Amino acid sequence: MTIFSKIAAGEIPSYKVAESEDFYAFLDINPLAAGHTLVIPRHVEDDYIFNLDHETYAGLWEFAGKVAKAIKAAIPCKRVGVAVLGMEVPHTHIHLVPLQTEGDLDFRKSPKPSFTPEQMAATAAAILSEYEKL
Ligand code: 5GP
């Protein structure tokens, strides 16, 4: 099991943003911006997004699109940016990052913004509330 499988299963805590039977979205613990979210399939055979079977691949992007709409509604931003890296965690995930400028999608950003647990929880709750309206 990967760390992200354990997060999706609730075995490791996370700030949940949205979930469905097959997919899960939660705040990145080291965010580039408030509302930076990771979207994952609950179960993966392969950690490289372009190796996913078609159904999982299409479902993941459809779910991510809904989550992006919820983020846009909850977090003041110009756009929600998308990135797929997977350099660190071997479990397919899509980054959704609320953008004010293109620099907000720079993974080398230093220092990164920091948020209290209360701020993270409030951000996740705001996105989840918008997601549930979709
Ligand atoms: P990547 O694999 O896409 O290069 O980077 C992994 C991302 O997952 C990083 O942005 C990192 O902050 C985030 N991350 C790594 N471990 C955890 C974790 O245990 N919980 C959460 N919420 N995010 C994590």
PDB file of C-alpha atoms and ligand atoms in Angstrom:
ATOM      1  CA  MET A   1       0.000   0.000   0.000  1.00  0.00           C
ATOM      2  CA  THR A   2       1.278   3.501  -0.766  1.00  0.00           C
ATOM      3  CA  ILE A   3       1.010   6.407   1.652  1.00  0.00           C
ATOM      4  CA  PHE A   4      -1.733   7.843  -0.587  1.00  0.00           C
ATOM      5  CA  SER A   5      -3.701   4.540  -0.517  1.00  0.00           C
ATOM      6  CA  LYS A   6      -3.575   4.753   3.268  1.00  0.00           C
ATOM      7  CA  ILE A   7      -4.789   8.358   3.135  1.00  0.00           C
ATOM      8  CA  ALA A   8      -7.706   7.405   0.853  1.00  0.00           C
ATOM      9  CA  ALA A   9      -8.560   4.521   3.207  1.00  0.00           C
ATOM     10  CA  GLY A  10      -8.566   6.888   6.212  1.00  0.00           C
ATOM     11  CA  GLU A  11      -5.640   5.084   7.851  1.00  0.00           C
ATOM     12  CA  ILE A  12      -3.528   8.239   7.653  1.00  0.00           C
ATOM     13  CA  PRO A  13      -5.285  11.581   8.326  1.00  0.00           C
ATOM     14  CA  SER A  14      -5.783  14.133   5.561  1.00  0.00           C
ATOM     15  CA  TYR A  15      -7.741  17.299   4.882  1.00  0.00           C
ATOM     16  CA  LYS A  16     -10.459  15.795   2.662  1.00  0.00           C
ATOM     17  CA  VAL A  17     -11.733  17.952  -0.178  1.00  0.00           C
ATOM     18  CA  ALA A  18     -13.919  15.466  -2.107  1.00  0.00           C
ATOM     19  CA  GLU A  19     -14.403  11.754  -2.577  1.00  0.00           C
ATOM     20  CA  SER A  20     -16.198   9.205  -4.701  1.00  0.00           C
ATOM     21  CA  GLU A  21     -16.183   5.428  -4.744  1.00  0.00           C
ATOM     22  CA  ASP A  22     -13.039   5.254  -6.863  1.00  0.00           C
ATOM     23  CA  PHE A  23     -11.314   8.612  -6.312  1.00  0.00           C
ATOM     24  CA  TYR A  24     -10.202  10.840  -3.442  1.00  0.00           C
ATOM     25  CA  ALA A  25      -9.080  14.483  -3.181  1.00  0.00           C
ATOM     26  CA  PHE A  26      -7.205  16.085  -0.261  1.00  0.00           C
ATOM     27  CA  LEU A  27      -5.028  19.096   0.477  1.00  0.00           C
ATOM     28  CA  ASP A  28      -1.319  18.849  -0.281  1.00  0.00           C
ATOM     29  CA  ILE A  29       0.515  18.960   3.065  1.00  0.00           C
ATOM     30  CA  ASN A  30       3.196  21.286   1.640  1.00  0.00           C
ATOM     31  CA  PRO A  31       1.067  23.539  -0.579  1.00  0.00           C
ATOM     32  CA  LEU A  32       2.156  25.990  -3.257  1.00  0.00           C
ATOM     33  CA  ALA A  33      -0.960  28.066  -2.504  1.00  0.00           C
ATOM     34  CA  ALA A  34      -4.047  27.893  -0.293  1.00  0.00           C
ATOM     35  CA  GLY A  35      -6.300  25.164  -1.646  1.00  0.00           C
ATOM     36  CA  HIS A  36      -3.519  23.158  -3.365  1.00  0.00           C
ATOM     37  CA  THR A  37      -5.196  19.776  -3.792  1.00  0.00           C
ATOM     38  CA  LEU A  38      -4.100  16.271  -4.785  1.00  0.00           C
ATOM     39  CA  VAL A  39      -6.515  14.038  -6.676  1.00  0.00           C
ATOM     40  CA  ILE A  40      -5.893  10.283  -6.676  1.00  0.00           C
ATOM     41  CA  PRO A  41      -7.455   7.003  -7.685  1.00  0.00           C
ATOM     42  CA  ARG A  42      -8.019   4.990  -4.506  1.00  0.00           C
ATOM     43  CA  HIS A  43      -6.359   1.936  -6.018  1.00  0.00           C
ATOM     44  CA  VAL A  44      -3.608   1.943  -8.620  1.00  0.00           C
ATOM     45  CA  GLU A  45      -1.604  -0.760 -10.262  1.00  0.00           C
ATOM     46  CA  ASP A  46       0.859   1.723 -11.698  1.00  0.00           C
ATOM     47  CA  ASP A  47       2.142   5.023 -10.360  1.00  0.00           C
ATOM     48  CA  TYR A  48       2.536   6.611 -13.815  1.00  0.00           C
ATOM     49  CA  ILE A  49      -0.647   8.371 -14.910  1.00  0.00           C
ATOM     50  CA  PHE A  50      -0.189   7.502 -18.592  1.00  0.00           C
ATOM     51  CA  ASN A  51      -0.067   3.797 -17.742  1.00  0.00           C
ATOM     52  CA  LEU A  52      -3.530   3.794 -16.140  1.00  0.00           C
ATOM     53  CA  ASP A  53      -6.245   1.729 -17.776  1.00  0.00           C
ATOM     54  CA  HIS A  54      -8.624   3.871 -19.825  1.00  0.00           C
ATOM     55  CA  GLU A  55     -11.513   3.739 -17.351  1.00  0.00           C
ATOM     56  CA  THR A  56      -9.396   4.850 -14.387  1.00  0.00           C
ATOM     57  CA  TYR A  57      -7.632   7.512 -16.483  1.00  0.00           C
ATOM     58  CA  ALA A  58     -10.872   9.020 -17.806  1.00  0.00           C
ATOM     59  CA  GLY A  59     -12.609   8.788 -14.436  1.00  0.00           C
ATOM     60  CA  LEU A  60      -9.702  10.437 -12.650  1.00  0.00           C
ATOM     61  CA  TRP A  61      -9.728  13.463 -14.979  1.00  0.00           C
ATOM     62  CA  GLU A  62     -13.519  13.761 -14.812  1.00  0.00           C
ATOM     63  CA  PHE A  63     -13.380  13.721 -11.005  1.00  0.00           C
ATOM     64  CA  ALA A  64     -10.466  16.219 -11.019  1.00  0.00           C
ATOM     65  CA  GLY A  65     -12.519  18.556 -13.215  1.00  0.00           C
ATOM     66  CA  LYS A  66     -15.327  18.581 -10.665  1.00  0.00           C
ATOM     67  CA  VAL A  67     -12.882  19.172  -7.823  1.00  0.00           C
ATOM     68  CA  ALA A  68     -11.317  22.061  -9.782  1.00  0.00           C
ATOM     69  CA  LYS A  69     -14.761  23.684 -10.112  1.00  0.00           C
ATOM     70  CA  ALA A  70     -15.255  23.379  -6.355  1.00  0.00           C
ATOM     71  CA  ILE A  71     -11.798  24.876  -5.697  1.00  0.00           C
ATOM     72  CA  LYS A  72     -12.531  27.794  -8.053  1.00  0.00           C
ATOM     73  CA  ALA A  73     -15.810  28.445  -6.209  1.00  0.00           C
ATOM     74  CA  ALA A  74     -14.225  28.276  -2.741  1.00  0.00           C
ATOM     75  CA  ILE A  75     -10.825  29.952  -3.218  1.00  0.00           C
ATOM     76  CA  PRO A  76     -10.390  33.403  -4.797  1.00  0.00           C
ATOM     77  CA  CYS A  77      -8.161  32.726  -7.838  1.00  0.00           C
ATOM     78  CA  LYS A  78      -7.904  33.453 -11.534  1.00  0.00           C
ATOM     79  CA  ARG A  79      -7.653  29.826 -12.617  1.00  0.00           C
ATOM     80  CA  VAL A  80      -7.033  26.413 -11.182  1.00  0.00           C
ATOM     81  CA  GLY A  81      -3.742  25.129 -12.593  1.00  0.00           C
ATOM     82  CA  VAL A  82      -2.970  21.463 -13.196  1.00  0.00           C
ATOM     83  CA  ALA A  83       0.289  19.555 -12.859  1.00  0.00           C
ATOM     84  CA  VAL A  84       1.299  15.912 -12.840  1.00  0.00           C
ATOM     85  CA  LEU A  85       4.784  15.193 -11.532  1.00  0.00           C
ATOM     86  CA  GLY A  86       4.967  12.073  -9.393  1.00  0.00           C
ATOM     87  CA  MET A  87       8.635  12.612  -8.601  1.00  0.00           C
ATOM     88  CA  GLU A  88       8.116  11.957  -4.901  1.00  0.00           C
ATOM     89  CA  VAL A  89       5.132   9.705  -4.173  1.00  0.00           C
ATOM     90  CA  PRO A  90       4.711   6.528  -6.272  1.00  0.00           C
ATOM     91  CA  HIS A  91       0.920   6.700  -6.505  1.00  0.00           C
ATOM     92  CA  THR A  92      -0.701   8.502  -9.456  1.00  0.00           C
ATOM     93  CA  HIS A  93      -1.886  11.975  -8.453  1.00  0.00           C
ATOM     94  CA  ILE A  94      -2.972  15.202 -10.114  1.00  0.00           C
ATOM     95  CA  HIS A  95      -2.063  18.528  -8.499  1.00  0.00           C
ATOM     96  CA  LEU A  96      -4.763  21.233  -8.650  1.00  0.00           C
ATOM     97  CA  VAL A  97      -3.379  24.638  -7.634  1.00  0.00           C
ATOM     98  CA  PRO A  98      -5.380  27.889  -7.353  1.00  0.00           C
ATOM     99  CA  LEU A  99      -3.445  30.463  -9.368  1.00  0.00           C
ATOM    100  CA  GLN A 100      -3.040  34.214  -9.043  1.00  0.00           C
ATOM    101  CA  THR A 101       0.073  34.203 -11.223  1.00  0.00           C
ATOM    102  CA  GLU A 102       1.906  31.520 -13.194  1.00  0.00           C
ATOM    103  CA  GLY A 103       4.561  31.552 -10.454  1.00  0.00           C
ATOM    104  CA  ASP A 104       2.042  29.838  -8.183  1.00  0.00           C
ATOM    105  CA  LEU A 105       2.680  26.618 -10.124  1.00  0.00           C
ATOM    106  CA  ASP A 106       6.445  26.729  -9.524  1.00  0.00           C
ATOM    107  CA  PHE A 107       7.319  23.650  -7.456  1.00  0.00           C
ATOM    108  CA  ARG A 108      10.692  25.209  -6.623  1.00  0.00           C
ATOM    109  CA  LYS A 109       8.910  28.118  -4.894  1.00  0.00           C
ATOM    110  CA  SER A 110      10.789  29.026  -1.702  1.00  0.00           C
ATOM    111  CA  PRO A 111       9.610  29.697   0.852  1.00  0.00           C
ATOM    112  CA  LYS A 112       6.259  28.021   0.302  1.00  0.00           C
ATOM    113  CA  PRO A 113       3.272  29.527   2.088  1.00  0.00           C
ATOM    114  CA  SER A 114       2.453  27.931   5.415  1.00  0.00           C
ATOM    115  CA  PHE A 115      -0.939  27.466   6.979  1.00  0.00           C
ATOM    116  CA  THR A 116      -2.100  26.456  10.441  1.00  0.00           C
ATOM    117  CA  PRO A 117      -4.038  23.203  10.889  1.00  0.00           C
ATOM    118  CA  GLU A 118      -7.129  25.345  11.493  1.00  0.00           C
ATOM    119  CA  GLN A 119      -6.608  27.185   8.182  1.00  0.00           C
ATOM    120  CA  MET A 120      -6.066  23.898   6.329  1.00  0.00           C
ATOM    121  CA  ALA A 121      -9.232  22.423   7.856  1.00  0.00           C
ATOM    122  CA  ALA A 122     -11.266  25.531   6.985  1.00  0.00           C
ATOM    123  CA  THR A 123      -9.961  25.524   3.403  1.00  0.00           C
ATOM    124  CA  ALA A 124     -10.786  21.833   2.943  1.00  0.00           C
ATOM    125  CA  ALA A 125     -14.256  22.313   4.432  1.00  0.00           C
ATOM    126  CA  ALA A 126     -14.949  25.258   2.090  1.00  0.00           C
ATOM    127  CA  ILE A 127     -13.964  23.234  -0.989  1.00  0.00           C
ATOM    128  CA  LEU A 128     -15.909  20.166   0.177  1.00  0.00           C
ATOM    129  CA  SER A 129     -18.992  22.315   0.697  1.00  0.00           C
ATOM    130  CA  GLU A 130     -18.749  23.626  -2.896  1.00  0.00           C
ATOM    131  CA  TYR A 131     -18.119  20.109  -4.211  1.00  0.00           C
ATOM    132  CA  GLU A 132     -21.287  18.858  -2.547  1.00  0.00           C
ATOM    133  CA  LYS A 133     -23.304  21.552  -4.389  1.00  0.00           C
ATOM    134  CA  LEU A 134     -22.154  20.352  -7.833  1.00  0.00           C
TER     135      LEU A 134
HETATM  136  P1  5GP B   1       5.141  14.608  -6.543  1.00  0.00           P
HETATM  137  O1  5GP B   1       5.152  13.109  -6.314  1.00  0.00           O
HETATM  138  O2  5GP B   1       3.938  15.024  -7.374  1.00  0.00           O
HETATM  139  O3  5GP B   1       6.423  15.110  -7.125  1.00  0.00           O
HETATM  140  O4  5GP B   1       4.995  15.308  -5.128  1.00  0.00           O
HETATM  141  C1  5GP B   1       4.209  14.739  -4.108  1.00  0.00           C
HETATM  142  C2  5GP B   1       3.346  15.788  -3.436  1.00  0.00           C
HETATM  143  O5  5GP B   1       2.636  15.144  -2.380  1.00  0.00           O
HETATM  144  C3  5GP B   1       4.122  16.955  -2.819  1.00  0.00           C
HETATM  145  O6  5GP B   1       3.520  18.176  -3.254  1.00  0.00           O
HETATM  146  C4  5GP B   1       3.969  16.733  -1.313  1.00  0.00           C
HETATM  147  O7  5GP B   1       3.865  17.952  -0.592  1.00  0.00           O
HETATM  148  C5  5GP B   1       2.704  15.916  -1.200  1.00  0.00           C
HETATM  149  N1  5GP B   1       2.719  14.967  -0.095  1.00  0.00           N
HETATM  150  C6  5GP B   1       3.709  14.062   0.179  1.00  0.00           C
HETATM  151  N2  5GP B   1       3.370  13.310   1.242  1.00  0.00           N
HETATM  152  C7  5GP B   1       2.151  13.733   1.652  1.00  0.00           C
HETATM  153  C8  5GP B   1       1.285  13.329   2.724  1.00  0.00           C
HETATM  154  O8  5GP B   1       1.566  12.439   3.520  1.00  0.00           O
HETATM  155  N3  5GP B   1       0.103  13.996   2.829  1.00  0.00           N
HETATM  156  C9  5GP B   1      -0.260  14.996   1.973  1.00  0.00           C
HETATM  157  N4  5GP B   1      -1.458  15.596   2.165  1.00  0.00           N
HETATM  158  N5  5GP B   1       0.540  15.402   0.951  1.00  0.00           N
HETATM  159  C10 5GP B   1       1.738  14.778   0.795  1.00  0.00           C
END
